[in-house]
CSV table of C-alpha atoms in Angstrom, one decimal:
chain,number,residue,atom,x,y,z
C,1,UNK,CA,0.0,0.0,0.0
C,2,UNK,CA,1.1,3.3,-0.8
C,3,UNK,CA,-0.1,4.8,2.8
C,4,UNK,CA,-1.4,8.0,3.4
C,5,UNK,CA,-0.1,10.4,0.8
C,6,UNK,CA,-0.1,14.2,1.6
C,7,UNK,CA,0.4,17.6,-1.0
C,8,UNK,CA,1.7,19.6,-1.1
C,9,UNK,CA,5.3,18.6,1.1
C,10,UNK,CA,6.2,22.5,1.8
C,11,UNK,CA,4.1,25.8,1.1
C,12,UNK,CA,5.1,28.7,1.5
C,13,UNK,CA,2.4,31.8,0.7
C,14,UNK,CA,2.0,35.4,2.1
C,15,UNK,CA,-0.2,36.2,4.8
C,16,UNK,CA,-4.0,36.6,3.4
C,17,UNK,CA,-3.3,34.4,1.0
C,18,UNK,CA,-5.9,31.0,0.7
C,19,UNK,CA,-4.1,27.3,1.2
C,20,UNK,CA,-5.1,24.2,0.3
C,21,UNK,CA,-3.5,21.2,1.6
C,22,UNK,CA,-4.7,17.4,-0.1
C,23,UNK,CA,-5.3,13.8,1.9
C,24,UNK,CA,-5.3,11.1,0.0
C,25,UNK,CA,-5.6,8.0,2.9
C,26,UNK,CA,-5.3,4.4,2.9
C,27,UNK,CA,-7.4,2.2,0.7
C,28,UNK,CA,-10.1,0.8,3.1
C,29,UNK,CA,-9.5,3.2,5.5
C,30,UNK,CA,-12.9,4.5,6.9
C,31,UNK,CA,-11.4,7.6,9.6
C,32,UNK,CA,-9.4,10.1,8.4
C,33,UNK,CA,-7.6,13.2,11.0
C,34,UNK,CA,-5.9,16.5,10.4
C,35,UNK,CA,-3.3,17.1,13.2
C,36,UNK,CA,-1.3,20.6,13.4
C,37,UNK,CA,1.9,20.7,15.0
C,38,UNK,CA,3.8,22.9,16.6
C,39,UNK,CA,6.9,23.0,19.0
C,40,UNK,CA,4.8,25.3,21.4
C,41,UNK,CA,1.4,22.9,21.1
C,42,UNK,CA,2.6,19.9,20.0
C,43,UNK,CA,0.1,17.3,17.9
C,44,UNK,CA,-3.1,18.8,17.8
C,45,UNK,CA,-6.3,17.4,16.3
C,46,UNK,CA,-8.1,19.6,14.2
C,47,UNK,CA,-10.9,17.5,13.1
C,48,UNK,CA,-11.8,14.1,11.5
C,49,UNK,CA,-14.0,12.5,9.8
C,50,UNK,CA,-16.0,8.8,9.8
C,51,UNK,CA,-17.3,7.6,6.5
C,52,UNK,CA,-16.5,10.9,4.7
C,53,UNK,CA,-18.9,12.8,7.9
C,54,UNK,CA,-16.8,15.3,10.1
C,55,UNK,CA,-17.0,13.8,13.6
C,56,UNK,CA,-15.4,16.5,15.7
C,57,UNK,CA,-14.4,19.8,14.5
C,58,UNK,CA,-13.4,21.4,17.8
C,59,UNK,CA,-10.3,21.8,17.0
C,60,UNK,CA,-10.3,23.8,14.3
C,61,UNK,CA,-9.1,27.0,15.3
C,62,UNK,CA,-11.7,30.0,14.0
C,63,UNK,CA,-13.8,30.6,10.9
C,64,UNK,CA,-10.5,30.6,8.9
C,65,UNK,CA,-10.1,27.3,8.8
C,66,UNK,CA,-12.4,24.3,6.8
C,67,UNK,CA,-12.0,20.9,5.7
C,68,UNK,CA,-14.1,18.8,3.4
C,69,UNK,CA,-13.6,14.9,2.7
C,70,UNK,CA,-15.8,14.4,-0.3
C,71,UNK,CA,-15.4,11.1,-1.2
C,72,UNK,CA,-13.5,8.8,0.8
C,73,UNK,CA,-10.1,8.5,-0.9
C,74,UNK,CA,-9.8,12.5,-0.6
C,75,UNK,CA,-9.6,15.6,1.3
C,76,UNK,CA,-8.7,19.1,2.0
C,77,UNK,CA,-8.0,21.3,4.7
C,78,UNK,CA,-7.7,25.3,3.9
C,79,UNK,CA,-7.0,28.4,5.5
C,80,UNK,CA,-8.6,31.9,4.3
C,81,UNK,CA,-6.9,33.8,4.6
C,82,UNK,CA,-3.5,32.3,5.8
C,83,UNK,CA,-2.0,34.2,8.9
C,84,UNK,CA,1.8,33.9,10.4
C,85,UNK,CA,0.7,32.0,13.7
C,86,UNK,CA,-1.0,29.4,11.0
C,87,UNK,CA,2.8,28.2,10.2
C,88,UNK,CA,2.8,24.8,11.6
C,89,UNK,CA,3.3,21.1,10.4
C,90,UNK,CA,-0.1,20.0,9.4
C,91,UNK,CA,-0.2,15.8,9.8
C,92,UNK,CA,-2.9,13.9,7.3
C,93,UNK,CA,-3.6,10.5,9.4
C,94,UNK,CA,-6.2,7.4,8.4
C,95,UNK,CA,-7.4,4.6,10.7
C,96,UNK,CA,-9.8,1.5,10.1
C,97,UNK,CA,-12.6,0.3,12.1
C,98,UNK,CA,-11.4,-3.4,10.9
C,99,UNK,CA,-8.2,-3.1,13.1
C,100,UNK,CA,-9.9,-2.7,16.7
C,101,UNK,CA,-7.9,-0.3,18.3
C,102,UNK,CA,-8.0,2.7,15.9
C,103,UNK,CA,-4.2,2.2,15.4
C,104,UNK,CA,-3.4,6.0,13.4
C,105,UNK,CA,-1.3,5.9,10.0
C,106,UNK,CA,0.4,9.1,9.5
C,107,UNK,CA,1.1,10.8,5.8
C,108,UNK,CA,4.8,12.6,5.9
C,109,UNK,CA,3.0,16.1,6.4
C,110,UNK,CA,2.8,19.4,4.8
C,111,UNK,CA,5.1,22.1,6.3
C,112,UNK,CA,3.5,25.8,5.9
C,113,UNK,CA,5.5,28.8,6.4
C,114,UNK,CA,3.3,31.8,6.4
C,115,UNK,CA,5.2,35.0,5.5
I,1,UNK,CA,-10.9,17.3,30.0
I,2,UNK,CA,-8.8,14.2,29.9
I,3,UNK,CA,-4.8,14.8,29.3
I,4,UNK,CA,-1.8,13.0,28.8
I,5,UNK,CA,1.4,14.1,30.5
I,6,UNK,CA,4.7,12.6,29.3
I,7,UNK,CA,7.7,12.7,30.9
I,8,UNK,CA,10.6,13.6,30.7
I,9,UNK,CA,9.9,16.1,28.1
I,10,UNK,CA,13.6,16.0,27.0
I,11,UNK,CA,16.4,13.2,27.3
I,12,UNK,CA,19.7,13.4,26.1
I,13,UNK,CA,21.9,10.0,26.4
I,14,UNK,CA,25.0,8.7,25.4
I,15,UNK,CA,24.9,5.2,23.3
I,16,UNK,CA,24.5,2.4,25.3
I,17,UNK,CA,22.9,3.4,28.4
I,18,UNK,CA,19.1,2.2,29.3
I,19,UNK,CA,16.1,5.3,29.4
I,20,UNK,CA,12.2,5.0,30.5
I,21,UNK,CA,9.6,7.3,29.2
I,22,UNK,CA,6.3,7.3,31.0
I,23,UNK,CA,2.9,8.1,29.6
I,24,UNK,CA,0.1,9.3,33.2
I,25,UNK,CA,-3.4,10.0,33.1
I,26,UNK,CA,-6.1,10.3,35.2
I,27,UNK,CA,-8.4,8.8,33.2
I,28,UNK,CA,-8.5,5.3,32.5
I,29,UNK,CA,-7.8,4.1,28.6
I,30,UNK,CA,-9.6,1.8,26.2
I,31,UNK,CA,-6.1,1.3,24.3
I,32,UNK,CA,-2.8,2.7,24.4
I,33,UNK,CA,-0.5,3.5,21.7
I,34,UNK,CA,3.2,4.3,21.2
I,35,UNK,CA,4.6,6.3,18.1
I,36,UNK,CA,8.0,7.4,17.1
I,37,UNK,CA,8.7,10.7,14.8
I,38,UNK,CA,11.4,11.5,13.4
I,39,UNK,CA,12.5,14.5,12.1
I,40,UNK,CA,10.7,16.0,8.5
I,41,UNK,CA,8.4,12.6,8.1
I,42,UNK,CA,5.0,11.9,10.4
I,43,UNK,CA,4.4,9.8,13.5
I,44,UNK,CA,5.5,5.9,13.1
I,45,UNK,CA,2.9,3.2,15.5
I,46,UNK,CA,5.6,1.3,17.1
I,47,UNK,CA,3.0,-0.9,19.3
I,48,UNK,CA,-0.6,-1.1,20.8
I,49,UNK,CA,-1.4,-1.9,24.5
I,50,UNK,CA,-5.0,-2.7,25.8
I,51,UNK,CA,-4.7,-5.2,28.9
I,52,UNK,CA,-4.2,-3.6,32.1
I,53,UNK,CA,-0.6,-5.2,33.1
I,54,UNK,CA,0.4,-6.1,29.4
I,55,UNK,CA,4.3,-6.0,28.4
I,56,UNK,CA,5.2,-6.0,24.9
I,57,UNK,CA,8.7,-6.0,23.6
I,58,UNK,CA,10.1,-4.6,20.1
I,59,UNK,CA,13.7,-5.4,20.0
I,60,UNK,CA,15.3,-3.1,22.6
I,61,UNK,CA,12.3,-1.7,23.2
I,62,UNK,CA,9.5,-2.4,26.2
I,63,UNK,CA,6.2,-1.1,26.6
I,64,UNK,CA,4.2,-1.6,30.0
I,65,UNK,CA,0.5,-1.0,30.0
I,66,UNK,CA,-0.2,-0.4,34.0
I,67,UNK,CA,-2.5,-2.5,35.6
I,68,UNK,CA,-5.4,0.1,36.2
I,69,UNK,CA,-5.0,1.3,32.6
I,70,UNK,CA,-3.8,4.6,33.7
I,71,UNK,CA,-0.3,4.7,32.5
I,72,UNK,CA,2.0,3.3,30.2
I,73,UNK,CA,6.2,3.0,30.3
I,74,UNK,CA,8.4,2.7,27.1
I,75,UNK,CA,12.0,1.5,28.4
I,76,UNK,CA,15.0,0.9,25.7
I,77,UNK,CA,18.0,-1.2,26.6
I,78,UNK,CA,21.1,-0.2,25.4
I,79,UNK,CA,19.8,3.1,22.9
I,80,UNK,CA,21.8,3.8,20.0
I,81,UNK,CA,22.1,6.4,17.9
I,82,UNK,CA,19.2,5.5,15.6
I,83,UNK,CA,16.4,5.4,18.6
I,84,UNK,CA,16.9,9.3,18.3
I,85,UNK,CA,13.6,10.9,17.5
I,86,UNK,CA,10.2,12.0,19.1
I,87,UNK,CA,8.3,9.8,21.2
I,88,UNK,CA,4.6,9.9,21.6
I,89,UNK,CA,1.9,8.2,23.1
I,90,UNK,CA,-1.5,8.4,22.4
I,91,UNK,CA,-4.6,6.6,24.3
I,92,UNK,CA,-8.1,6.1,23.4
I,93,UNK,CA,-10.5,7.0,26.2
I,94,UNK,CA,-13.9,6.4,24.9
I,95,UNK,CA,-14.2,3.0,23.1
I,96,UNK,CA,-15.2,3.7,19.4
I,97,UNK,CA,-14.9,6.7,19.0
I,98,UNK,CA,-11.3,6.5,16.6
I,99,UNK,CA,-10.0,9.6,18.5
I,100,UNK,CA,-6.8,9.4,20.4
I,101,UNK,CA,-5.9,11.6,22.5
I,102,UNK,CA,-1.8,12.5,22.3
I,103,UNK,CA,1.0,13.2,24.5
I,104,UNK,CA,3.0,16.5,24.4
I,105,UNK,CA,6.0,13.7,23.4
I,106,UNK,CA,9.4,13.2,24.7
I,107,UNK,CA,12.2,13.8,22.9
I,108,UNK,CA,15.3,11.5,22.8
I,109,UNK,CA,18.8,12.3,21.9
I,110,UNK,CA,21.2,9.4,21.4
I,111,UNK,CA,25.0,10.7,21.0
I,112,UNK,CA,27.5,8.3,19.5
């Protein structure tokens, strides 16, 4: 399996600017969760979905922030507009009911650097 | 609000001696899980604890579940260099729901 994939690797865009970072998860896989992280915050959970239906969006910082899974082997997570305390390491991650225990599967991450 | 608190937050060893990271909470878990990051790629599962009391080995590596399902220990033997990286554990509270709650992480150094 090619695991979770994640796009782009590294943004960089201006402050006010929109971003759009892209999930693609595991085959099968029927949870899907965007972590931030931060050296301040560490791994936060932003929000995730079961069966392509957000589950728990509290954390999802403000009104700037949105995600969408539209189908189950995709989605997105954006910012509008983009601010400097947005730069972070945002973490795509899938999981499967099958396994039992909800064991996570991280992608490699998209690193944002909000100028 | 339930928490996890790891400790120590940060751990710098020489090669060769032995470390233990502990995972608290004061909430029981359904499951507990152990991941390693290292740096510029995401969080690795290294191993899955559910029994109160359970011991799992990896290699070098040991993971203790505690017997009120409450805490957790990861102990290496003998860490070399490549153990370096980010440890974090993360524990399911509610059974079912697929959300794990995650550790601030400890980070281990391993010098040559």
């Amino acid at each position: 399996d090619a695991g979770v994939i994640q796009s782009p690797r590294h943004e960089v865009t201006e402050m006010g600017q929109e971003v759009t970072l892209r999930c693609k998860p595991i085959s099968g896989h029927d949870y899907l969760f965007w972590y931030r992280q931060t050296m301040m915050r560490g791994l936060e959970l932003l929000i995730y979905f079961n069966n392509n239906v957000p589950i728990d969006d509290s954390g999802m910082p403000e009104d700037r922030f949105s995600a969408k899974m539209p189908n189950a082997s995709f989605s997105t997570l954006k910012i509008q507009p983009s601010e400097p305390r947005d730069s972070a390491v945002y973490f795509c991650a899938s999981s499967s009911t099958g396994t039992g225990n909800y064991e996570q599967y991280f992608g490699p991450g998209t690193r944002l650097t909000v100028t | 609000t339930q928490l996890l608190e790891q400790s120590p937050q940060f751990l710098s060893i020489q090669e060769g001696e032995n470390l233990t990271v502990y995972c608290n909470s004061s909430s029981v878990f359904s499951s507990l899980q152990w991941y390693r990051q290292e740096p510029g790629e995401g969080p690795v599962l290294l191993v899955t604890v559910v029994t109160g009391g359970e011991v799992k080995k990896l290699k070098r590596l040991t993971f203790q579940f505690g017997d009120a399902r409450k805490d957790s220990s990861l102990h290496i033997t003998a860490a070399q260099p490549g153990d370096t990286g980010l440890y974090l554990c993360a524990g399911e509270f509610t059974s079912n729901t697929g959300k794990l709650i995650f550790g601030q992480g400890t980070t281990l150094q391993v010098k040559p």
